[in-house]
Tab-separated table of C-alpha atoms in Angstrom:
chain	number	residue	atom	x	y	z
A	145	UNK	CA	0.000	0.000	0.000
A	146	UNK	CA	1.341	3.406	-0.921
A	147	UNK	CA	1.873	6.151	1.633
A	148	UNK	CA	-0.951	8.287	0.274
A	149	UNK	CA	-3.414	5.400	0.544
A	150	UNK	CA	-2.446	4.711	4.146
A	151	UNK	CA	-2.866	8.383	5.065
A	152	UNK	CA	-6.137	8.541	3.136
A	153	UNK	CA	-7.536	5.513	4.916
A	154	UNK	CA	-6.410	6.710	8.322
A	155	UNK	CA	-8.010	10.063	7.546
A	156	UNK	CA	-11.318	8.395	6.649
A	157	UNK	CA	-11.151	6.319	9.839
A	158	UNK	CA	-10.529	9.374	12.006
A	159	UNK	CA	-13.281	11.297	10.200
A	160	UNK	CA	-15.767	8.448	10.731
A	161	UNK	CA	-14.837	8.308	14.419
A	162	UNK	CA	-15.577	12.025	14.636
A	163	UNK	CA	-18.936	11.471	12.948
A	164	UNK	CA	-19.829	8.732	15.421
A	165	UNK	CA	-18.905	10.972	18.373
A	166	UNK	CA	-20.973	13.805	16.887
A	167	UNK	CA	-24.002	11.592	16.375
A	168	UNK	CA	-23.602	10.193	19.872
A	169	UNK	CA	-23.418	13.695	21.367
A	170	UNK	CA	-26.436	14.879	19.395
A	171	UNK	CA	-28.557	11.891	20.304
A	172	UNK	CA	-28.005	12.249	24.054
A	173	UNK	CA	-31.022	14.190	25.183
A	174	UNK	CA	-30.589	14.007	28.907
A	175	UNK	CA	-28.145	15.774	31.143
A	176	UNK	CA	-24.976	13.810	31.263
A	177	UNK	CA	-23.805	12.585	34.590
A	178	UNK	CA	-21.102	10.332	33.354
A	179	UNK	CA	-18.597	11.123	36.023
A	180	UNK	CA	-20.948	12.100	38.740
A	181	UNK	CA	-20.134	10.631	42.066
A	182	UNK	CA	-21.106	11.353	45.597
A	183	UNK	CA	-18.447	11.752	48.209
A	184	UNK	CA	-17.748	13.702	51.292
A	185	UNK	CA	-15.105	16.083	52.558
A	186	UNK	CA	-14.337	16.311	56.240
A	187	UNK	CA	-13.856	19.884	57.307
A	188	UNK	CA	-11.436	20.076	60.184
A	189	UNK	CA	-12.039	23.665	61.185
A	190	UNK	CA	-15.288	24.925	62.658
A	191	UNK	CA	-15.022	28.206	60.767
A	192	UNK	CA	-16.129	26.381	57.655
A	193	UNK	CA	-12.849	26.707	55.884
A	194	UNK	CA	-12.895	24.218	53.131
A	195	UNK	CA	-9.607	22.406	52.898
A	196	UNK	CA	-9.850	20.044	50.067
A	197	UNK	CA	-7.210	18.424	48.009
A	198	UNK	CA	-8.403	18.915	44.535
A	199	UNK	CA	-5.809	16.446	43.352
A	200	UNK	CA	-7.637	15.295	40.320
A	201	UNK	CA	-8.647	18.624	38.896
A	202	UNK	CA	-5.562	20.602	39.719
A	203	UNK	CA	-1.948	19.808	40.380
A	204	UNK	CA	-1.394	17.383	43.180
A	205	UNK	CA	0.563	19.946	45.156
A	206	UNK	CA	-2.188	22.555	45.175
A	207	UNK	CA	-4.124	22.693	48.388
A	208	UNK	CA	-7.084	24.949	48.105
A	209	UNK	CA	-8.748	26.909	50.823
A	210	UNK	CA	-12.253	28.034	50.358
A	211	UNK	CA	-14.915	29.774	52.323
A	212	UNK	CA	-18.006	27.748	52.689
A	213	UNK	CA	-21.068	29.007	54.535
A	214	UNK	CA	-22.549	26.316	56.714
A	215	UNK	CA	-25.926	25.009	55.689
A	216	UNK	CA	-26.153	26.960	52.454
A	217	UNK	CA	-26.104	25.669	48.940
A	218	UNK	CA	-25.496	28.897	47.138
A	219	UNK	CA	-21.884	29.681	46.658
A	220	UNK	CA	-18.316	28.700	47.234
A	221	UNK	CA	-15.116	30.645	46.905
A	222	UNK	CA	-11.861	28.861	46.630
A	223	UNK	CA	-8.516	30.515	47.134
A	224	UNK	CA	-5.016	29.250	46.875
A	225	UNK	CA	-2.500	29.565	49.728
A	226	UNK	CA	-1.546	33.101	48.809
A	227	UNK	CA	-5.130	34.232	48.855
A	228	UNK	CA	-5.596	34.585	45.129
A	229	UNK	CA	-8.884	33.338	43.834
A	230	UNK	CA	-8.624	30.362	41.558
A	231	UNK	CA	-10.510	29.537	38.408
A	232	UNK	CA	-13.174	27.612	40.243
A	233	UNK	CA	-16.093	29.943	40.496
A	234	UNK	CA	-19.827	29.883	40.766
A	235	UNK	CA	-21.919	30.029	37.628
A	236	UNK	CA	-25.614	30.158	37.041
A	237	UNK	CA	-26.644	26.565	36.430
A	238	UNK	CA	-28.682	25.367	33.503
A	239	UNK	CA	-32.377	24.482	34.047
A	240	UNK	CA	-31.545	20.780	33.800
A	241	UNK	CA	-28.914	21.023	36.526
A	242	UNK	CA	-31.234	23.135	38.651
A	243	UNK	CA	-33.975	20.571	38.316
A	244	UNK	CA	-31.751	17.612	39.007
A	245	UNK	CA	-29.626	18.883	41.842
A	246	UNK	CA	-31.883	21.520	43.316
A	247	UNK	CA	-29.143	24.122	43.116
A	248	UNK	CA	-29.071	27.406	41.292
A	249	UNK	CA	-25.312	27.756	41.132
A	250	UNK	CA	-22.710	25.251	40.190
A	251	UNK	CA	-18.969	25.580	40.314
A	252	UNK	CA	-17.016	25.329	37.165
A	253	UNK	CA	-13.388	24.507	36.670
A	254	UNK	CA	-11.914	24.829	33.199
A	255	UNK	CA	-9.351	22.105	32.791
A	256	UNK	CA	-7.163	21.921	29.667
A	257	UNK	CA	-9.428	19.408	27.936
A	258	UNK	CA	-12.624	19.420	29.933
A	259	UNK	CA	-14.867	21.607	32.052
A	260	UNK	CA	-15.735	20.079	35.394
A	261	UNK	CA	-18.440	21.067	37.823
A	262	UNK	CA	-18.635	20.592	41.542
A	263	UNK	CA	-22.154	20.670	42.880
A	264	UNK	CA	-22.474	20.883	46.648
A	265	UNK	CA	-25.452	18.874	47.784
A	266	UNK	CA	-25.576	19.295	51.574
A	267	UNK	CA	-23.533	20.189	54.640
A	268	UNK	CA	-23.855	18.206	57.840
A	269	UNK	CA	-22.357	18.729	61.266
A	270	UNK	CA	-21.154	15.331	62.396
A	271	UNK	CA	-19.559	15.325	65.859
A	272	UNK	CA	-17.963	18.693	65.458
A	273	UNK	CA	-16.700	18.007	61.930
A	274	UNK	CA	-18.443	19.269	58.877
A	275	UNK	CA	-19.337	16.723	56.280
A	276	UNK	CA	-19.847	18.196	52.836
A	277	UNK	CA	-21.537	15.993	50.273
A	278	UNK	CA	-20.873	16.920	46.733
A	279	UNK	CA	-21.479	15.745	43.234
A	280	UNK	CA	-18.758	15.775	40.647
A	281	UNK	CA	-20.136	16.470	37.228
A	282	UNK	CA	-19.022	16.786	33.669
A	283	UNK	CA	-21.075	18.255	30.850
A	284	UNK	CA	-20.364	15.510	28.396
A	285	UNK	CA	-22.548	16.684	25.520
A	286	UNK	CA	-20.671	19.954	25.064
A	287	UNK	CA	-17.322	18.218	25.424
A	288	UNK	CA	-18.243	15.552	22.924
A	289	UNK	CA	-19.447	18.138	20.418
A	290	UNK	CA	-16.150	20.013	20.689
A	291	UNK	CA	-14.159	16.787	20.407
A	292	UNK	CA	-16.093	15.540	17.430
A	293	UNK	CA	-15.487	18.705	15.432
A	294	UNK	CA	-11.825	18.622	16.347
A	295	UNK	CA	-11.480	14.962	15.329
A	296	UNK	CA	-13.400	15.488	12.087
A	297	UNK	CA	-11.203	18.471	11.236
A	298	UNK	CA	-8.110	16.357	11.907
A	299	UNK	CA	-9.506	13.577	9.702
A	300	UNK	CA	-10.267	16.054	6.926
A	301	UNK	CA	-6.716	17.370	7.051
A	302	UNK	CA	-5.383	13.809	6.804
A	303	UNK	CA	-7.698	13.051	3.869
A	304	UNK	CA	-6.587	16.174	2.024
A	305	UNK	CA	-2.936	15.340	2.668
A	306	UNK	CA	-3.439	11.786	1.401
A	307	UNK	CA	-5.488	12.869	-1.581
A	308	UNK	CA	-3.638	15.966	-2.737
A	309	UNK	CA	-0.246	16.527	-1.155
A	310	UNK	CA	1.397	13.101	-1.071
A	311	UNK	CA	0.427	12.084	-4.665
A	312	UNK	CA	2.229	15.180	-5.934
A	313	UNK	CA	5.479	14.036	-4.336
A	314	UNK	CA	4.935	10.435	-5.381
A	315	UNK	CA	4.442	11.480	-9.005
A	316	UNK	CA	7.647	13.497	-8.922
A	317	UNK	CA	9.648	10.601	-7.529
A	318	UNK	CA	8.131	7.874	-9.704
A	319	UNK	CA	7.884	9.721	-12.995
A	320	UNK	CA	6.683	7.183	-15.587
A	321	UNK	CA	9.242	6.206	-18.197
A	322	UNK	CA	8.501	4.822	-21.669
A	323	UNK	CA	9.070	1.281	-20.412
A	324	UNK	CA	6.755	1.756	-17.480
A	325	UNK	CA	4.160	3.137	-19.831
A	326	UNK	CA	4.605	0.093	-22.053
A	327	UNK	CA	4.135	-2.290	-19.141
A	328	UNK	CA	1.215	-0.597	-17.548
A	329	UNK	CA	-0.701	0.379	-20.641
A	330	UNK	CA	0.111	-1.772	-23.686
A	331	UNK	CA	-2.820	-0.423	-25.655
A	332	UNK	CA	-1.428	3.084	-25.524
A	333	UNK	CA	-1.554	4.319	-29.083
A	334	UNK	CA	0.517	7.358	-28.210
A	335	UNK	CA	3.600	5.197	-27.733
A	336	UNK	CA	5.744	5.498	-30.859
A	337	UNK	CA	6.662	1.828	-30.815
A	338	UNK	CA	3.073	0.829	-31.552
A	339	UNK	CA	2.902	2.926	-34.722
A	340	UNK	CA	3.131	0.988	-37.930
B	38	UNK	CA	8.837	-29.030	5.430
B	39	UNK	CA	7.871	-27.245	8.620
B	40	UNK	CA	9.268	-24.003	7.245
B	41	UNK	CA	7.227	-24.402	4.070
B	42	UNK	CA	4.067	-25.010	6.074
B	43	UNK	CA	4.803	-22.009	8.210
B	44	UNK	CA	5.399	-19.746	5.254
B	45	UNK	CA	2.271	-20.963	3.462
B	46	UNK	CA	0.204	-20.355	6.604
B	47	UNK	CA	1.635	-16.866	6.917
B	48	UNK	CA	0.847	-16.205	3.251
B	49	UNK	CA	-2.765	-17.290	3.711
B	50	UNK	CA	-3.000	-15.217	6.877
B	51	UNK	CA	-1.636	-12.147	5.115
B	52	UNK	CA	-3.999	-12.651	2.193
B	53	UNK	CA	-6.989	-12.969	4.493
B	54	UNK	CA	-5.902	-9.901	6.425
B	55	UNK	CA	-5.890	-7.830	3.237
B	56	UNK	CA	-9.089	-9.461	2.035
B	57	UNK	CA	-11.162	-8.932	5.175
B	58	UNK	CA	-9.802	-5.583	6.272
B	59	UNK	CA	-10.869	-3.817	3.097
B	60	UNK	CA	-11.783	-0.185	3.395
B	61	UNK	CA	-15.125	0.292	5.040
B	62	UNK	CA	-15.418	-2.882	7.150
B	63	UNK	CA	-13.089	-2.282	10.154
B	64	UNK	CA	-13.901	1.420	10.085
B	65	UNK	CA	-17.622	0.747	10.328
B	66	UNK	CA	-17.133	-1.714	13.199
B	67	UNK	CA	-15.052	0.888	15.000
B	68	UNK	CA	-17.566	3.659	14.340
B	69	UNK	CA	-20.454	1.540	15.601
B	70	UNK	CA	-18.421	0.488	18.667
B	71	UNK	CA	-17.547	4.049	19.637
B	72	UNK	CA	-21.106	5.239	19.066
B	73	UNK	CA	-22.603	2.494	21.204
B	74	UNK	CA	-20.119	2.726	24.089
B	75	UNK	CA	-20.489	6.520	24.168
B	76	UNK	CA	-24.248	6.200	24.118
B	77	UNK	CA	-24.269	3.800	26.998
B	78	UNK	CA	-21.561	5.378	29.142
B	79	UNK	CA	-22.736	7.640	31.876
B	80	UNK	CA	-26.350	6.652	32.186
B	81	UNK	CA	-27.354	8.134	35.559
B	82	UNK	CA	-28.924	4.878	36.664
B	83	UNK	CA	-25.554	3.166	36.604
B	84	UNK	CA	-24.265	5.455	39.292
B	85	UNK	CA	-27.451	5.508	41.259
B	86	UNK	CA	-26.748	1.936	42.218
B	87	UNK	CA	-23.339	2.786	43.558
B	88	UNK	CA	-23.856	6.206	45.063
B	89	UNK	CA	-26.327	4.901	47.620
B	90	UNK	CA	-24.046	2.401	49.295
B	91	UNK	CA	-22.253	3.040	52.552
B	92	UNK	CA	-18.790	2.311	51.219
B	93	UNK	CA	-18.931	5.289	48.862
B	94	UNK	CA	-20.493	7.570	51.465
B	95	UNK	CA	-17.597	6.951	53.848
B	96	UNK	CA	-14.926	7.779	51.297
B	97	UNK	CA	-13.118	11.073	51.360
B	98	UNK	CA	-12.906	13.217	48.269
B	99	UNK	CA	-9.465	11.878	47.517
B	100	UNK	CA	-10.689	8.344	48.041
B	101	UNK	CA	-13.467	8.984	45.591
B	102	UNK	CA	-10.952	10.142	43.039
B	103	UNK	CA	-9.057	6.918	43.468
B	104	UNK	CA	-12.272	5.067	42.771
B	105	UNK	CA	-12.668	7.066	39.579
B	106	UNK	CA	-10.895	4.469	37.472
B	107	UNK	CA	-13.353	1.811	38.417
B	108	UNK	CA	-16.198	4.176	37.704
B	109	UNK	CA	-14.841	4.866	34.246
B	110	UNK	CA	-14.472	1.175	33.574
B	111	UNK	CA	-17.934	0.550	34.848
B	112	UNK	CA	-19.444	3.446	32.927
B	113	UNK	CA	-17.901	2.340	29.668
B	114	UNK	CA	-18.461	-1.343	30.056
B	115	UNK	CA	-22.088	-1.029	31.088
B	116	UNK	CA	-22.818	-0.373	27.458
B	117	UNK	CA	-21.094	-3.504	26.382
B	118	UNK	CA	-24.137	-5.708	26.134
B	119	UNK	CA	-25.316	-3.294	23.445
B	120	UNK	CA	-21.920	-3.546	21.784
B	121	UNK	CA	-22.501	-7.275	21.455
B	122	UNK	CA	-25.231	-6.618	18.882
B	123	UNK	CA	-23.049	-4.554	16.566
B	124	UNK	CA	-19.997	-6.814	16.894
B	125	UNK	CA	-22.135	-9.888	16.249
B	126	UNK	CA	-23.750	-8.335	13.172
B	127	UNK	CA	-20.388	-7.400	11.702
B	128	UNK	CA	-19.097	-10.841	12.578
B	129	UNK	CA	-21.945	-12.367	10.562
B	130	UNK	CA	-21.106	-10.148	7.596
B	131	UNK	CA	-17.391	-10.969	7.747
B	132	UNK	CA	-17.963	-14.713	8.190
B	133	UNK	CA	-20.456	-14.757	5.343
B	134	UNK	CA	-17.969	-12.961	3.101
B	135	UNK	CA	-15.068	-15.181	4.152
B	136	UNK	CA	-16.807	-18.544	4.047
B	137	UNK	CA	-20.243	-18.757	2.427
B	138	UNK	CA	-19.606	-16.208	-0.335
B	139	UNK	CA	-16.384	-17.935	-1.339
B	140	UNK	CA	-18.067	-21.347	-1.208
B	141	UNK	CA	-20.933	-20.120	-3.359
B	142	UNK	CA	-18.812	-18.294	-5.921
B	143	UNK	CA	-16.279	-21.107	-6.340
B	144	UNK	CA	-13.378	-19.181	-4.870
B	145	UNK	CA	-13.097	-21.696	-2.060
B	146	UNK	CA	-12.535	-24.511	-4.583
B	147	UNK	CA	-9.665	-22.473	-5.999
B	148	UNK	CA	-8.152	-21.976	-2.529
B	149	UNK	CA	-8.462	-25.663	-1.732
B	150	UNK	CA	-6.689	-26.576	-4.965
B	151	UNK	CA	-3.628	-24.657	-3.725
B	152	UNK	CA	-0.947	-26.430	-1.652
B	153	UNK	CA	-2.404	-25.206	1.630
B	154	UNK	CA	-4.208	-27.337	4.195
B	155	UNK	CA	-7.897	-26.840	4.913
B	156	UNK	CA	-7.103	-26.326	8.576
B	157	UNK	CA	-4.810	-23.419	7.673
B	158	UNK	CA	-7.502	-21.781	5.566
B	159	UNK	CA	-10.105	-22.177	8.313
B	160	UNK	CA	-7.827	-20.947	11.087
B	161	UNK	CA	-6.534	-17.968	9.120
B	162	UNK	CA	-10.043	-16.785	8.190
B	163	UNK	CA	-11.431	-17.257	11.706
B	164	UNK	CA	-8.374	-15.689	13.314
B	165	UNK	CA	-8.549	-12.545	11.180
B	166	UNK	CA	-12.291	-12.082	11.826
B	167	UNK	CA	-11.671	-12.549	15.536
B	168	UNK	CA	-8.757	-10.107	15.569
B	169	UNK	CA	-10.730	-7.415	13.737
B	170	UNK	CA	-13.686	-7.708	16.133
B	171	UNK	CA	-11.589	-8.043	19.273
B	172	UNK	CA	-9.323	-5.100	18.497
B	173	UNK	CA	-12.314	-2.932	17.492
B	174	UNK	CA	-13.996	-3.789	20.816
B	175	UNK	CA	-10.910	-3.058	22.870
B	176	UNK	CA	-10.152	0.128	20.975
B	177	UNK	CA	-13.709	1.451	21.424
B	178	UNK	CA	-13.495	0.836	25.181
B	179	UNK	CA	-10.222	2.657	25.527
B	180	UNK	CA	-11.174	5.458	23.168
B	181	UNK	CA	-14.419	6.102	25.045
B	182	UNK	CA	-12.633	5.990	28.395
B	183	UNK	CA	-10.074	8.530	27.217
B	184	UNK	CA	-12.812	10.729	25.768
B	185	UNK	CA	-14.578	10.730	29.114
B	186	UNK	CA	-11.494	11.642	31.126
B	187	UNK	CA	-8.580	12.727	28.923
B	188	UNK	CA	-6.254	13.168	31.890
B	189	UNK	CA	-6.596	9.549	32.825
B	190	UNK	CA	-4.971	8.272	29.637
B	191	UNK	CA	-1.699	7.222	31.257
B	192	UNK	CA	-3.468	5.471	34.095
B	193	UNK	CA	-5.852	3.705	31.733
B	194	UNK	CA	-2.982	2.431	29.651
B	195	UNK	CA	-1.000	1.249	32.659
B	196	UNK	CA	-3.827	-0.129	34.801
B	197	UNK	CA	-3.702	-3.904	34.691
B	198	UNK	CA	-7.138	-4.261	36.254
B	199	UNK	CA	-8.905	-2.220	33.593
B	200	UNK	CA	-6.959	-3.851	30.777
B	201	UNK	CA	-7.792	-7.306	32.129
B	202	UNK	CA	-11.483	-6.489	32.479
B	203	UNK	CA	-11.841	-4.851	29.073
B	204	UNK	CA	-9.927	-7.702	27.434
B	205	UNK	CA	-12.032	-10.381	29.106
B	206	UNK	CA	-15.297	-8.752	28.059
B	207	UNK	CA	-14.068	-8.097	24.497
B	208	UNK	CA	-12.763	-11.653	24.253
B	209	UNK	CA	-16.075	-13.147	25.249
B	210	UNK	CA	-18.068	-11.010	22.824
B	211	UNK	CA	-15.684	-11.509	19.900
B	212	UNK	CA	-15.298	-15.251	20.472
B	213	UNK	CA	-18.980	-16.030	20.869
B	214	UNK	CA	-20.106	-13.969	17.875
B	215	UNK	CA	-17.297	-15.420	15.756
B	216	UNK	CA	-18.057	-19.058	16.562
B	217	UNK	CA	-21.796	-18.611	16.003
B	218	UNK	CA	-21.447	-16.767	12.702
B	219	UNK	CA	-18.740	-19.067	11.303
B	220	UNK	CA	-20.812	-22.137	12.154
B	221	UNK	CA	-23.859	-20.681	10.394
B	222	UNK	CA	-21.776	-19.622	7.368
B	223	UNK	CA	-20.218	-23.084	6.949
B	224	UNK	CA	-23.457	-24.983	7.469
B	225	UNK	CA	-25.496	-22.869	5.050
B	226	UNK	CA	-22.755	-22.389	2.395
B	227	UNK	CA	-24.809	-19.639	0.762
B	228	UNK	CA	-24.350	-15.927	1.300
B	229	UNK	CA	-28.020	-14.988	1.522
B	230	UNK	CA	-28.915	-17.836	3.897
B	231	UNK	CA	-25.859	-17.248	6.027
B	232	UNK	CA	-26.550	-13.544	6.517
B	233	UNK	CA	-30.283	-14.029	7.105
B	234	UNK	CA	-29.967	-16.905	9.569
B	235	UNK	CA	-26.983	-15.360	11.381
B	236	UNK	CA	-28.675	-11.982	11.826
B	237	UNK	CA	-31.928	-13.656	12.869
B	238	UNK	CA	-30.170	-15.785	15.486
B	239	UNK	CA	-28.371	-12.801	16.960
B	240	UNK	CA	-31.505	-10.655	17.027
B	241	UNK	CA	-33.410	-13.481	18.727
B	242	UNK	CA	-30.631	-13.860	21.277
B	243	UNK	CA	-30.637	-10.122	21.926
B	244	UNK	CA	-34.424	-9.943	22.129
B	245	UNK	CA	-34.573	-12.896	24.501
B	246	UNK	CA	-31.980	-11.250	26.726
B	247	UNK	CA	-34.312	-10.535	29.630
B	248	UNK	CA	-36.290	-13.736	29.172
B	249	UNK	CA	-33.119	-15.807	29.158
B	250	UNK	CA	-32.038	-14.070	32.314
B	251	UNK	CA	-35.318	-14.825	34.025
B	252	UNK	CA	-35.291	-18.413	32.834
B	253	UNK	CA	-31.860	-18.912	34.325
B	254	UNK	CA	-29.865	-19.144	31.065
B	255	UNK	CA	-27.887	-16.078	32.003
B	256	UNK	CA	-24.494	-17.381	31.043
B	257	UNK	CA	-24.833	-16.945	27.297
B	258	UNK	CA	-23.930	-13.608	25.738
B	259	UNK	CA	-25.279	-10.965	25.956
B	260	UNK	CA	-26.629	-11.750	29.443
B	261	UNK	CA	-23.354	-13.216	30.651
B	262	UNK	CA	-21.598	-9.959	29.762
B	263	UNK	CA	-23.552	-8.151	32.474
B	264	UNK	CA	-22.465	-10.778	34.974
B	265	UNK	CA	-18.909	-10.456	33.768
B	266	UNK	CA	-18.952	-6.679	34.326
B	267	UNK	CA	-20.348	-7.237	37.767
B	268	UNK	CA	-17.724	-9.838	38.467
B	269	UNK	CA	-14.804	-7.689	37.290
B	270	UNK	CA	-15.661	-4.104	38.267
B	271	UNK	CA	-18.168	-4.044	41.085
B	272	UNK	CA	-16.093	-5.986	43.669
B	273	UNK	CA	-13.429	-3.307	43.292
B	274	UNK	CA	-15.906	-0.663	44.421
B	275	UNK	CA	-18.201	-2.495	46.804
B	276	UNK	CA	-16.647	-4.252	49.805
B	277	UNK	CA	-19.375	-6.901	50.071
B	278	UNK	CA	-20.786	-7.513	46.600
B	279	UNK	CA	-23.531	-10.113	46.112
B	280	UNK	CA	-22.110	-13.562	45.572
B	281	UNK	CA	-21.554	-14.577	41.992
B	282	UNK	CA	-20.338	-17.723	40.368
B	283	UNK	CA	-17.314	-16.452	38.427
B	284	UNK	CA	-16.523	-19.948	37.209
B	285	UNK	CA	-19.847	-20.122	35.356
B	286	UNK	CA	-19.593	-16.563	34.091
B	287	UNK	CA	-16.294	-17.343	32.418
B	288	UNK	CA	-16.598	-21.034	31.718
B	289	UNK	CA	-20.016	-21.434	30.081
B	290	UNK	CA	-19.735	-18.810	27.298
B	291	UNK	CA	-16.204	-19.891	26.447
B	292	UNK	CA	-17.089	-23.588	26.389
B	293	UNK	CA	-20.131	-22.850	24.194
B	294	UNK	CA	-17.968	-20.835	21.812
B	295	UNK	CA	-15.324	-23.547	21.726
B	296	UNK	CA	-17.899	-26.239	20.953
B	297	UNK	CA	-19.422	-24.223	18.120
B	298	UNK	CA	-15.951	-23.507	16.712
B	299	UNK	CA	-15.035	-27.200	16.840
B	300	UNK	CA	-18.218	-28.212	15.019
B	301	UNK	CA	-17.527	-25.560	12.364
B	302	UNK	CA	-13.902	-26.718	12.055
B	303	UNK	CA	-14.923	-30.390	11.713
B	304	UNK	CA	-17.572	-29.519	9.140
B	305	UNK	CA	-15.147	-27.451	7.060
B	306	UNK	CA	-12.097	-29.700	7.266
B	307	UNK	CA	-13.669	-33.133	6.872
B	308	UNK	CA	-17.199	-32.812	5.529
B	309	UNK	CA	-17.166	-29.877	3.129
B	310	UNK	CA	-17.075	-30.759	-0.562
B	311	UNK	CA	-15.947	-27.991	-2.862
B	312	UNK	CA	-18.144	-27.558	-5.951
């Protein structure tokens, strides 16, 4: 198989994968909760200072401090050690989120490839320690739509390279000689050796 | 002599690889696999089962993040019983093309006239169909997992537990659909019959999924796949999972597949008469 054909086929494969992701994203009607999970954070300090290791979302070394009002669902502010506010901030939630989680604000973190949301469900005072239940959420539809377009664009580039660019170089390298023409196309009337 | 046999087998294998992996076939299997696993992954009900248990409630945030890998595996593989349908349908198409079409058109007679054993021809065809289906299954699992959590790519690639589970599930699906479709293709020897009967059998099996489960025949795909997921992923998350019979979950589908493959092999190698 020639190089252009391999690239062309890979391009078609990537493009088809993008199409399948797009169709999958479009056909998902409900709110995605693919990575939703319930967990709890133990707050050590009574002043409701949230000390959570957001190891998955941020660097493992980052320890975040946030203010969290006891018993409220509404908002959260998270600061780093120097007091600067981080990217995680409250946003008005979509109607679907509001309906599902009974919260008007969710907290968004823009990671390099994905946007994640932390939805605080309830705060409980358990023997002097505060137990915060949360839901970890990812808006998969939007992410899949973005990914699908990106993958389809990548596939299209590969197809155009395989279809246009590489054949140009291959033609230059393997320029057909008279003998090659004779072998490949014996009925070629243009070849002088066939003239009577 | 042994070298000659080996080289002829490799030649047949290479030929079948080029023959069966023609342009749209593997791509379509892959596309269908990704679509189905993405569709099924992240159904809220899947997590509802797990989020209610005490083990998860007691975990810290960090602990929950450690459990993430199992969740991803679970989320992706919960759609696998739907993947069975697409893999089985493509397996029927490939087997019909490789066996019944060639028997009907006379190509098989030409192959058999060559200095290659019948066993080699059978094994090479079956092996290539299996490899295409198995790798498409495995790739769709991994691709969907990476799409769900791009940062987890290194962990997904290194995690032996996830690789083992995905491989086991893919193996069962690919092996069962292969043995069933090859048996039908060799017994019918006609393309139209092979495709019709194969598709009908798989649709019946899929439709009877719940009924089979209720009747107690839950160790044949696709019902056994659910058990397999439960057996591989859920114990990692739940400390006291309901008791399962892992021996049956693994043994019965594989033995059934092996029996069907042996019947197909015997039929092709000893009983088939090329016309």
